[in-house]
Amino acid sequence: LKLFSGDQVLRIKAKDETQLAVLKDLVHFKHLQVDFWRSPLSPNLPVDVRVPSCNLQAVKAYLKSHGIPYSVMIDDVQVLIDKEREAMAASRRL
Amino acid sequence: ERSSSTFSFSSYHTIEEIYDWIDNFASENSNLVSKIQIGQSYEQRPLLVLKFSTGGSNRSAVWIDTGIHSREWITHATGLWTANQIVSEYGKDPVLTSILDTLDIFLEIVTNPDGFAYTHSEDRMWRKTRSINPGSSCSGVDANRNWDSNFGGTGSSDDACSDDYHGPSPHSEVEVKSIVDFVLGHGNIKAWISIHSFSQLLMFPYGYKLELTPDHQELNDLAREAVKVLTTKYGTEYTYGSISSTIYQASGTSIDWAYDNGIKYSFTFELRDTGEHGFMLPASEIIPTAEETWPALLTIIDHARHHPY
């Protein structure tokens, strides 16, 4: 059973095409194991990316070094998964 | 004995619960609903389609699928609610009643059952099918890059480890092939709606190229109308347009295949995103999401009904 403890989802807003290209490069850095929930497509659209906890520092540093603004959309993915499970179990009992 | 009337639509469910519900739902509403098995998944799960029909033979029909990307749980949940809504509203809602008096509706709620089961048992974030890729340690194919519509082109990956992996050949995934065979065998599908989540978009062909379809203006106008009625419900804002102009070029998608095979009214939804949870949309948002999607679905289907071709 795969755990997502400490994984975060970052919402990133690229300002222009240059920053968008930097985000697209992130797709190719396979060692960072990022999972794009919303892909880098246009500066008008936000990008959401799940980042494993072990690579958070590296990804955030990468974004900062390129001046790309982001916010933490989900602080801990596993907490939400646990809540989903509890909700499903409660529903089943009901 | 279990009844589908005790089922909670405001909760997420396992595949076993959904399959049980489908059985009960079809048997309790046999005047309007029948269950069709169109194939078996890679891991031998039944691929089930609900047929809503008031009679006739080989009527013009609408195809709706939810959950081809297994981690998008809100789509399966919306599919369940929608199925129930069709039965509940037939005879009450004049638009739906008129639709079902002339058209059939086919609804596949769990389009990727192996992936869906895997999201419950192993990896909540799983998106692909679960087929084994010879020569790779990575499993699965993106079932929405596996269609024979510019297969292997821009916006799909040849890396079996990628979430966008297009697979070894067009329709290599039995989950895709089963739909292709069913739809081509039927021969009278006039509208196609593939439901995904969660970016609040309503899109139409093409995805694999930037060119506009010959029907672009009509599809664009219809998308605008559908988005308008969707937004009216709770103020949820959607963007609409062709896949390639709205978000990205993507090859091998279902709606491009449908369009290129003569189904003019081909659309794909990306359902609600609160900007807070992504695929982990709280269960409390299931019913609002389904409710706002419903009038948009009816708008598209009713347009197809009034514009035979």
Tab-separated table of C-alpha atoms in Angstrom:
chain	number	residue	atom	x	y	z
A	1	LEU	CA	0.000	0.000	0.000
A	2	LYS	CA	1.630	3.178	-1.183
A	3	LEU	CA	1.834	5.945	1.397
A	4	PHE	CA	1.874	9.642	0.613
A	5	SER	CA	2.890	10.891	4.065
A	6	GLY	CA	4.318	14.378	3.832
A	7	ASP	CA	3.740	14.638	0.087
A	8	GLN	CA	2.523	18.070	-0.840
A	9	VAL	CA	0.619	19.458	-3.793
A	10	LEU	CA	1.918	22.819	-4.933
A	11	ARG	CA	-0.168	25.258	-6.924
A	12	ILE	CA	2.179	27.134	-9.197
A	13	LYS	CA	1.363	30.206	-11.249
A	14	ALA	CA	3.791	30.873	-14.049
A	15	LYS	CA	4.018	34.559	-14.964
A	16	ASP	CA	5.021	34.100	-18.580
A	17	GLU	CA	6.103	31.647	-21.246
A	18	THR	CA	9.674	31.608	-19.913
A	19	GLN	CA	8.551	30.395	-16.499
A	20	LEU	CA	6.218	27.956	-18.170
A	21	ALA	CA	9.153	26.472	-20.051
A	22	VAL	CA	11.025	26.083	-16.755
A	23	LEU	CA	8.059	24.172	-15.355
A	24	LYS	CA	7.905	21.980	-18.424
A	25	ASP	CA	11.535	21.057	-17.821
A	26	LEU	CA	10.468	19.760	-14.424
A	27	VAL	CA	8.535	17.034	-16.232
A	28	HIS	CA	11.805	15.595	-17.485
A	29	PHE	CA	13.535	15.508	-14.083
A	30	LYS	CA	12.377	11.980	-13.366
A	31	HIS	CA	14.442	11.654	-10.203
A	32	LEU	CA	12.172	14.255	-8.570
A	33	GLN	CA	9.150	11.962	-9.132
A	34	VAL	CA	6.741	14.846	-9.498
A	35	ASP	CA	3.166	14.061	-10.490
A	36	PHE	CA	1.467	16.822	-12.448
A	37	TRP	CA	-2.197	17.062	-11.567
A	38	ARG	CA	-2.590	20.070	-13.827
A	39	SER	CA	0.123	20.273	-16.420
A	40	PRO	CA	2.052	23.393	-17.392
A	41	LEU	CA	0.047	24.493	-20.405
A	42	SER	CA	-0.491	28.213	-20.397
A	43	PRO	CA	0.476	31.146	-18.163
A	44	ASN	CA	-3.240	31.742	-17.670
A	45	LEU	CA	-3.808	28.376	-16.025
A	46	PRO	CA	-2.477	27.242	-12.649
A	47	VAL	CA	-0.203	24.232	-12.433
A	48	ASP	CA	-0.738	21.697	-9.666
A	49	VAL	CA	1.964	19.211	-8.913
A	50	ARG	CA	2.262	16.531	-6.258
A	51	VAL	CA	5.772	16.330	-4.878
A	52	PRO	CA	7.008	13.430	-2.747
A	53	SER	CA	8.123	14.592	0.692
A	54	CYS	CA	11.716	13.555	0.048
A	55	ASN	CA	11.953	15.899	-2.931
A	56	LEU	CA	10.049	18.892	-1.579
A	57	GLN	CA	13.146	20.828	-0.728
A	58	ALA	CA	14.679	20.316	-4.148
A	59	VAL	CA	11.518	21.258	-6.037
A	60	LYS	CA	10.816	24.335	-3.936
A	61	ALA	CA	14.425	25.461	-4.334
A	62	TYR	CA	14.113	24.961	-8.089
A	63	LEU	CA	10.999	27.115	-8.215
A	64	LYS	CA	12.504	29.811	-6.027
A	65	SER	CA	15.709	29.929	-8.043
A	66	HIS	CA	13.637	30.713	-11.128
A	67	GLY	CA	11.430	33.214	-9.330
A	68	ILE	CA	8.293	31.136	-9.885
A	69	PRO	CA	5.560	31.790	-7.313
A	70	TYR	CA	3.754	28.871	-5.704
A	71	SER	CA	1.551	28.043	-2.772
A	72	VAL	CA	0.962	24.804	-0.916
A	73	MET	CA	-2.442	23.536	-2.041
A	74	ILE	CA	-2.321	20.306	-0.044
A	75	ASP	CA	-0.067	20.185	2.975
A	76	ASP	CA	-0.069	16.410	3.425
A	77	VAL	CA	-1.720	14.162	0.836
A	78	GLN	CA	-1.841	11.208	3.223
A	79	VAL	CA	-3.988	13.137	5.677
A	80	LEU	CA	-6.615	13.589	2.956
A	81	ILE	CA	-6.400	9.951	1.952
A	82	ASP	CA	-6.941	8.933	5.569
A	83	LYS	CA	-9.958	11.231	5.723
A	84	GLU	CA	-11.337	9.684	2.533
A	85	ARG	CA	-10.983	6.224	4.040
A	86	GLU	CA	-12.663	7.253	7.266
A	87	ALA	CA	-15.521	8.851	5.328
A	88	MET	CA	-15.985	5.712	3.253
A	89	ALA	CA	-15.906	3.466	6.316
A	90	ALA	CA	-18.426	5.669	8.094
A	91	SER	CA	-20.692	5.615	5.069
A	92	ARG	CA	-20.479	1.849	4.903
A	93	ARG	CA	-21.406	1.512	8.607
A	94	LEU	CA	-24.342	3.832	8.037
B	1	GLU	CA	-31.835	-8.092	0.538
B	2	ARG	CA	-30.107	-4.872	-0.351
B	3	SER	CA	-31.824	-2.090	-2.204
B	4	SER	CA	-30.240	0.611	-4.314
B	5	SER	CA	-32.468	3.114	-2.524
B	6	THR	CA	-30.244	2.953	0.576
B	7	PHE	CA	-27.122	3.776	-1.380
B	8	SER	CA	-25.362	6.978	-0.384
B	9	PHE	CA	-24.488	9.132	-3.371
B	10	SER	CA	-22.688	11.584	-1.138
B	11	SER	CA	-19.879	9.166	-0.377
B	12	TYR	CA	-17.102	7.551	-2.363
B	13	HIS	CA	-17.433	3.797	-2.909
B	14	THR	CA	-15.296	0.786	-3.699
B	15	ILE	CA	-15.692	-1.061	-6.953
B	16	GLU	CA	-17.523	-3.901	-5.220
B	17	GLU	CA	-20.064	-1.480	-3.800
B	18	ILE	CA	-20.535	0.161	-7.176
B	19	TYR	CA	-20.981	-3.156	-8.977
B	20	ASP	CA	-23.504	-4.274	-6.345
B	21	TRP	CA	-25.346	-1.026	-6.812
B	22	ILE	CA	-25.393	-1.411	-10.591
B	23	ASP	CA	-26.908	-4.895	-10.240
B	24	ASN	CA	-29.619	-3.705	-7.898
B	25	PHE	CA	-30.265	-0.526	-9.843
B	26	ALA	CA	-30.750	-2.375	-13.107
B	27	SER	CA	-33.042	-4.987	-11.602
B	28	GLU	CA	-35.128	-2.447	-9.673
B	29	ASN	CA	-35.595	-0.266	-12.756
B	30	SER	CA	-35.820	-2.893	-15.431
B	31	ASN	CA	-38.518	-0.940	-17.297
B	32	LEU	CA	-35.935	1.679	-18.174
B	33	VAL	CA	-32.490	0.288	-17.379
B	34	SER	CA	-30.554	-2.734	-18.488
B	35	LYS	CA	-27.038	-3.817	-17.697
B	36	ILE	CA	-24.783	-4.763	-20.576
B	37	GLN	CA	-21.375	-6.339	-20.280
B	38	ILE	CA	-19.216	-5.139	-23.166
B	39	GLY	CA	-16.086	-7.039	-22.200
B	40	GLN	CA	-13.662	-7.887	-19.440
B	41	SER	CA	-10.835	-5.762	-18.135
B	42	TYR	CA	-7.209	-6.857	-18.200
B	43	GLU	CA	-7.663	-8.299	-14.692
B	44	GLN	CA	-10.932	-9.954	-15.721
B	45	ARG	CA	-13.360	-7.543	-14.166
B	46	PRO	CA	-16.608	-7.051	-16.081
B	47	LEU	CA	-16.876	-3.890	-18.171
B	48	LEU	CA	-20.431	-2.807	-17.484
B	49	VAL	CA	-22.607	-0.341	-19.344
B	50	LEU	CA	-26.020	0.840	-18.244
B	51	LYS	CA	-28.492	1.248	-21.070
B	52	PHE	CA	-31.364	3.645	-20.523
B	53	SER	CA	-34.062	3.052	-23.086
B	54	THR	CA	-37.810	3.367	-23.425
B	55	GLY	CA	-37.950	0.977	-26.333
B	56	GLY	CA	-37.429	0.829	-30.053
B	57	SER	CA	-34.645	-0.927	-31.843
B	58	ASN	CA	-31.229	0.533	-32.475
B	59	ARG	CA	-32.375	4.023	-31.716
B	60	SER	CA	-29.970	6.903	-32.012
B	61	ALA	CA	-27.991	6.964	-28.817
B	62	VAL	CA	-25.675	8.883	-26.547
B	63	TRP	CA	-22.493	7.461	-25.052
B	64	ILE	CA	-21.280	8.681	-21.662
B	65	ASP	CA	-18.234	7.321	-19.835
B	66	THR	CA	-16.824	8.223	-16.464
B	67	GLY	CA	-13.618	7.242	-14.744
B	68	ILE	CA	-11.264	6.328	-17.570
B	69	HIS	CA	-8.584	7.890	-15.360
B	70	SER	CA	-9.022	5.894	-12.207
B	71	ARG	CA	-7.867	8.416	-9.625
B	72	GLU	CA	-10.538	10.900	-10.645
B	73	TRP	CA	-13.035	9.534	-8.163
B	74	ILE	CA	-15.447	12.418	-8.514
B	75	THR	CA	-16.240	11.238	-12.048
B	76	HIS	CA	-17.378	7.772	-10.958
B	77	ALA	CA	-19.400	9.370	-8.172
B	78	THR	CA	-20.964	11.763	-10.682
B	79	GLY	CA	-21.742	8.836	-12.977
B	80	LEU	CA	-23.609	7.059	-10.186
B	81	TRP	CA	-25.620	10.136	-9.280
B	82	THR	CA	-26.376	10.781	-12.950
B	83	ALA	CA	-27.654	7.251	-13.514
B	84	ASN	CA	-29.977	7.631	-10.578
B	85	GLN	CA	-31.041	11.071	-11.770
B	86	ILE	CA	-32.022	9.720	-15.171
B	87	VAL	CA	-34.364	7.197	-13.565
B	88	SER	CA	-35.688	9.672	-11.000
B	89	GLU	CA	-36.398	12.404	-13.517
B	90	TYR	CA	-37.818	10.360	-16.367
B	91	GLY	CA	-41.504	11.271	-16.585
B	92	LYS	CA	-40.940	14.393	-14.496
B	93	ASP	CA	-38.344	16.467	-16.315
B	94	PRO	CA	-39.828	17.278	-19.740
B	95	VAL	CA	-36.435	17.635	-21.444
B	96	LEU	CA	-35.091	14.328	-20.171
B	97	THR	CA	-38.394	12.624	-20.884
B	98	SER	CA	-38.390	13.861	-24.465
B	99	ILE	CA	-34.804	12.758	-24.866
B	100	LEU	CA	-35.462	9.248	-23.612
B	101	ASP	CA	-38.583	8.953	-25.705
B	102	THR	CA	-36.411	9.260	-28.800
B	103	LEU	CA	-32.823	8.406	-27.818
B	104	ASP	CA	-31.072	5.736	-25.782
B	105	ILE	CA	-28.358	6.605	-23.297
B	106	PHE	CA	-25.398	4.339	-22.610
B	107	LEU	CA	-23.422	5.052	-19.447
B	108	GLU	CA	-20.201	3.302	-18.432
B	109	ILE	CA	-19.557	4.291	-14.834
B	110	VAL	CA	-16.296	2.454	-14.148
B	111	THR	CA	-14.453	2.648	-17.428
B	112	ASN	CA	-11.126	1.556	-15.947
B	113	PRO	CA	-12.081	-0.911	-13.202
B	114	ASP	CA	-8.595	-2.359	-12.640
B	115	GLY	CA	-7.130	1.085	-12.140
B	116	PHE	CA	-10.036	2.045	-9.898
B	117	ALA	CA	-9.586	-1.033	-7.695
B	118	TYR	CA	-5.876	-0.222	-7.552
B	119	THR	CA	-6.603	3.299	-6.290
B	120	HIS	CA	-8.428	1.729	-3.351
B	121	SER	CA	-5.945	-0.997	-2.557
B	122	GLU	CA	-2.456	0.156	-3.507
B	123	ASP	CA	-2.015	3.626	-4.939
B	124	ARG	CA	-4.610	6.368	-4.552
B	125	MET	CA	-2.950	8.351	-7.339
B	126	TRP	CA	-3.079	5.643	-10.019
B	127	ARG	CA	-4.363	6.877	-13.391
B	128	LYS	CA	-3.676	4.188	-15.999
B	129	THR	CA	-4.907	0.679	-16.704
B	130	ARG	CA	-3.085	-2.214	-15.013
B	131	SER	CA	-1.807	-4.152	-18.020
B	132	ILE	CA	1.753	-5.397	-17.906
B	133	ASN	CA	4.196	-3.799	-20.324
B	134	PRO	CA	6.665	-6.411	-21.596
B	135	GLY	CA	10.260	-5.304	-21.049
B	136	SER	CA	9.329	-2.659	-18.501
B	137	SER	CA	8.934	-2.733	-14.749
B	138	CYS	CA	6.209	-0.120	-15.084
B	139	SER	CA	2.606	-1.215	-15.567
B	140	GLY	CA	-0.359	0.350	-17.230
B	141	VAL	CA	-1.349	2.441	-20.203
B	142	ASP	CA	-3.084	5.794	-20.257
B	143	ALA	CA	-6.425	4.694	-21.644
B	144	ASN	CA	-7.055	8.201	-22.910
B	145	ARG	CA	-3.968	8.158	-25.117
B	146	ASN	CA	-4.672	4.682	-26.489
B	147	TRP	CA	-7.335	5.476	-29.095
B	148	ASP	CA	-6.713	5.316	-32.800
B	149	SER	CA	-6.667	9.079	-33.303
B	150	ASN	CA	-3.170	10.187	-34.247
B	151	PHE	CA	-1.977	7.412	-31.930
B	152	GLY	CA	1.510	8.040	-30.534
B	153	GLY	CA	1.557	11.690	-31.581
B	154	THR	CA	2.091	14.912	-29.683
B	155	GLY	CA	0.850	14.902	-26.109
B	156	SER	CA	1.402	11.244	-25.415
B	157	SER	CA	4.444	9.365	-24.175
B	158	ASP	CA	6.257	6.284	-25.413
B	159	ASP	CA	7.677	5.752	-21.920
B	160	ALA	CA	5.823	2.942	-20.159
B	161	CYS	CA	6.573	4.602	-16.826
B	162	SER	CA	4.819	7.816	-17.831
B	163	ASP	CA	1.268	8.603	-16.793
B	164	ASP	CA	0.683	9.551	-20.450
B	165	TYR	CA	1.994	6.282	-21.907
B	166	HIS	CA	0.054	5.587	-25.107
B	167	GLY	CA	0.544	1.823	-25.041
B	168	PRO	CA	2.067	-0.522	-27.599
B	169	SER	CA	-0.605	-0.073	-30.273
B	170	PRO	CA	-3.967	1.629	-30.834
B	171	HIS	CA	-6.703	-0.038	-28.778
B	172	SER	CA	-4.179	-2.342	-27.098
B	173	GLU	CA	-6.122	-1.863	-23.868
B	174	VAL	CA	-9.127	-4.120	-23.658
B	175	GLU	CA	-10.949	-1.382	-21.749
B	176	VAL	CA	-10.649	0.805	-24.859
B	177	LYS	CA	-11.127	-1.923	-27.456
B	178	SER	CA	-14.355	-3.063	-25.800
B	179	ILE	CA	-15.857	0.405	-26.164
B	180	VAL	CA	-14.642	0.707	-29.758
B	181	ASP	CA	-16.230	-2.620	-30.677
B	182	PHE	CA	-19.443	-1.786	-28.881
B	183	VAL	CA	-19.805	1.671	-30.388
B	184	LEU	CA	-18.905	0.620	-33.932
B	185	GLY	CA	-21.179	-2.397	-33.596
B	186	HIS	CA	-24.038	-0.180	-32.485
B	187	GLY	CA	-23.472	2.198	-35.375
B	188	ASN	CA	-25.955	4.824	-34.303
B	189	ILE	CA	-24.249	6.768	-31.525
B	190	LYS	CA	-24.819	10.474	-32.132
B	191	ALA	CA	-23.224	12.090	-29.102
B	192	TRP	CA	-20.226	11.159	-26.980
B	193	ILE	CA	-19.370	12.568	-23.585
B	194	SER	CA	-16.247	11.477	-21.706
B	195	ILE	CA	-16.150	12.750	-18.159
B	196	HIS	CA	-12.907	13.486	-16.351
B	197	SER	CA	-11.933	15.704	-13.457
B	198	PHE	CA	-10.775	18.171	-12.222
B	199	SER	CA	-9.910	21.341	-14.098
B	200	GLN	CA	-13.344	22.813	-14.847
B	201	LEU	CA	-13.229	22.545	-18.600
B	202	LEU	CA	-15.593	21.496	-21.357
B	203	MET	CA	-13.722	20.582	-24.514
B	204	PHE	CA	-14.293	19.173	-27.971
B	205	PRO	CA	-12.095	17.999	-30.886
B	206	TYR	CA	-9.459	18.317	-31.955
B	207	GLY	CA	-6.902	17.408	-29.375
B	208	TYR	CA	-4.248	16.037	-31.651
B	209	LYS	CA	-4.007	19.014	-33.970
B	210	LEU	CA	-4.521	22.736	-33.822
B	211	GLU	CA	-6.831	22.827	-36.841
B	212	LEU	CA	-10.493	23.467	-36.246
B	213	THR	CA	-13.060	20.831	-37.040
B	214	PRO	CA	-15.634	21.593	-39.759
B	215	ASP	CA	-18.195	21.738	-36.947
B	216	HIS	CA	-16.162	24.044	-34.744
B	217	GLN	CA	-18.634	26.905	-34.586
B	218	GLU	CA	-21.552	24.679	-33.660
B	219	LEU	CA	-19.555	22.765	-31.050
B	220	ASN	CA	-18.192	25.972	-29.596
B	221	ASP	CA	-21.659	27.518	-29.366
B	222	LEU	CA	-23.027	24.385	-27.757
B	223	ALA	CA	-20.153	24.255	-25.259
B	224	ARG	CA	-20.813	27.889	-24.346
B	225	GLU	CA	-24.460	27.097	-23.738
B	226	ALA	CA	-23.648	24.010	-21.654
B	227	VAL	CA	-21.121	25.889	-19.544
B	228	LYS	CA	-23.610	28.689	-19.019
B	229	VAL	CA	-26.239	26.386	-17.524
B	230	LEU	CA	-23.600	24.600	-15.457
B	231	THR	CA	-22.369	27.850	-13.972
B	232	THR	CA	-25.902	28.984	-13.194
B	233	LYS	CA	-26.280	26.276	-10.547
B	234	TYR	CA	-23.466	27.146	-8.128
B	235	GLY	CA	-21.369	29.737	-9.945
B	236	THR	CA	-18.644	27.246	-10.850
B	237	GLU	CA	-16.647	28.749	-13.683
B	238	TYR	CA	-15.670	26.621	-16.655
B	239	THR	CA	-13.435	27.258	-19.634
B	240	TYR	CA	-14.426	25.759	-22.971
B	241	GLY	CA	-12.978	25.209	-26.431
B	242	SER	CA	-11.149	22.617	-28.460
B	243	ILE	CA	-8.705	20.498	-26.480
B	244	SER	CA	-5.689	21.727	-28.409
B	245	SER	CA	-6.583	25.401	-28.186
B	246	THR	CA	-7.857	25.320	-24.622
B	247	ILE	CA	-5.140	23.422	-22.825
B	248	TYR	CA	-2.816	21.226	-24.830
B	249	GLN	CA	-2.281	19.010	-27.789
B	250	ALA	CA	-3.105	15.442	-26.828
B	251	SER	CA	-3.084	12.496	-29.195
B	252	GLY	CA	-5.029	9.274	-28.945
B	253	THR	CA	-7.964	10.639	-26.964
B	254	SER	CA	-11.449	9.193	-26.978
B	255	ILE	CA	-13.340	12.226	-28.240
B	256	ASP	CA	-11.044	12.695	-31.227
B	257	TRP	CA	-11.562	9.044	-32.089
B	258	ALA	CA	-15.318	9.460	-31.696
B	259	TYR	CA	-15.386	12.569	-33.867
B	260	ASP	CA	-13.236	11.027	-36.584
B	261	ASN	CA	-15.579	8.050	-36.567
B	262	GLY	CA	-18.584	10.182	-37.334
B	263	ILE	CA	-19.857	11.191	-33.904
B	264	LYS	CA	-20.190	14.923	-34.333
B	265	TYR	CA	-21.224	15.871	-30.818
B	266	SER	CA	-18.123	14.720	-28.967
B	267	PHE	CA	-17.248	16.430	-25.720
B	268	THR	CA	-15.124	15.889	-22.678
B	269	PHE	CA	-15.673	17.396	-19.260
B	270	GLU	CA	-13.110	18.118	-16.608
B	271	LEU	CA	-15.230	18.413	-13.486
B	272	ARG	CA	-14.928	20.639	-10.445
B	273	ASP	CA	-11.745	21.690	-8.744
B	274	THR	CA	-11.975	23.705	-5.551
B	275	GLY	CA	-8.372	24.738	-5.873
B	276	GLU	CA	-7.793	23.083	-2.542
B	277	HIS	CA	-7.919	19.347	-3.022
B	278	GLY	CA	-7.523	18.232	-6.623
B	279	PHE	CA	-8.300	14.547	-6.945
B	280	MET	CA	-8.960	14.458	-3.222
B	281	LEU	CA	-12.193	16.381	-3.624
B	282	PRO	CA	-14.132	16.051	-0.349
B	283	ALA	CA	-17.154	13.769	-0.477
B	284	SER	CA	-19.331	16.720	0.482
B	285	GLU	CA	-18.711	18.080	-3.031
B	286	ILE	CA	-19.926	14.995	-4.893
B	287	ILE	CA	-23.570	15.965	-5.115
B	288	PRO	CA	-22.995	19.649	-5.936
B	289	THR	CA	-20.576	18.577	-8.668
B	290	ALA	CA	-23.041	16.095	-10.126
B	291	GLU	CA	-25.931	18.545	-9.808
B	292	GLU	CA	-24.177	21.291	-11.728
B	293	THR	CA	-22.983	18.858	-14.409
B	294	TRP	CA	-26.463	17.471	-15.023
B	295	PRO	CA	-27.998	20.465	-16.868
B	296	ALA	CA	-24.865	20.723	-19.014
B	297	LEU	CA	-25.220	17.066	-19.999
B	298	LEU	CA	-28.873	17.588	-20.829
B	299	THR	CA	-28.020	20.642	-22.923
B	300	ILE	CA	-25.587	18.665	-25.070
B	301	ILE	CA	-27.856	15.654	-25.411
B	302	ASP	CA	-30.921	17.736	-26.178
B	303	HIS	CA	-29.014	19.613	-28.862
B	304	ALA	CA	-27.999	16.304	-30.428
B	305	ARG	CA	-31.628	15.216	-30.355
B	306	HIS	CA	-32.773	18.360	-32.126
B	307	HIS	CA	-30.016	18.278	-34.715
B	308	PRO	CA	-30.088	14.856	-36.331
B	309	TYR	CA	-27.436	14.104	-38.910
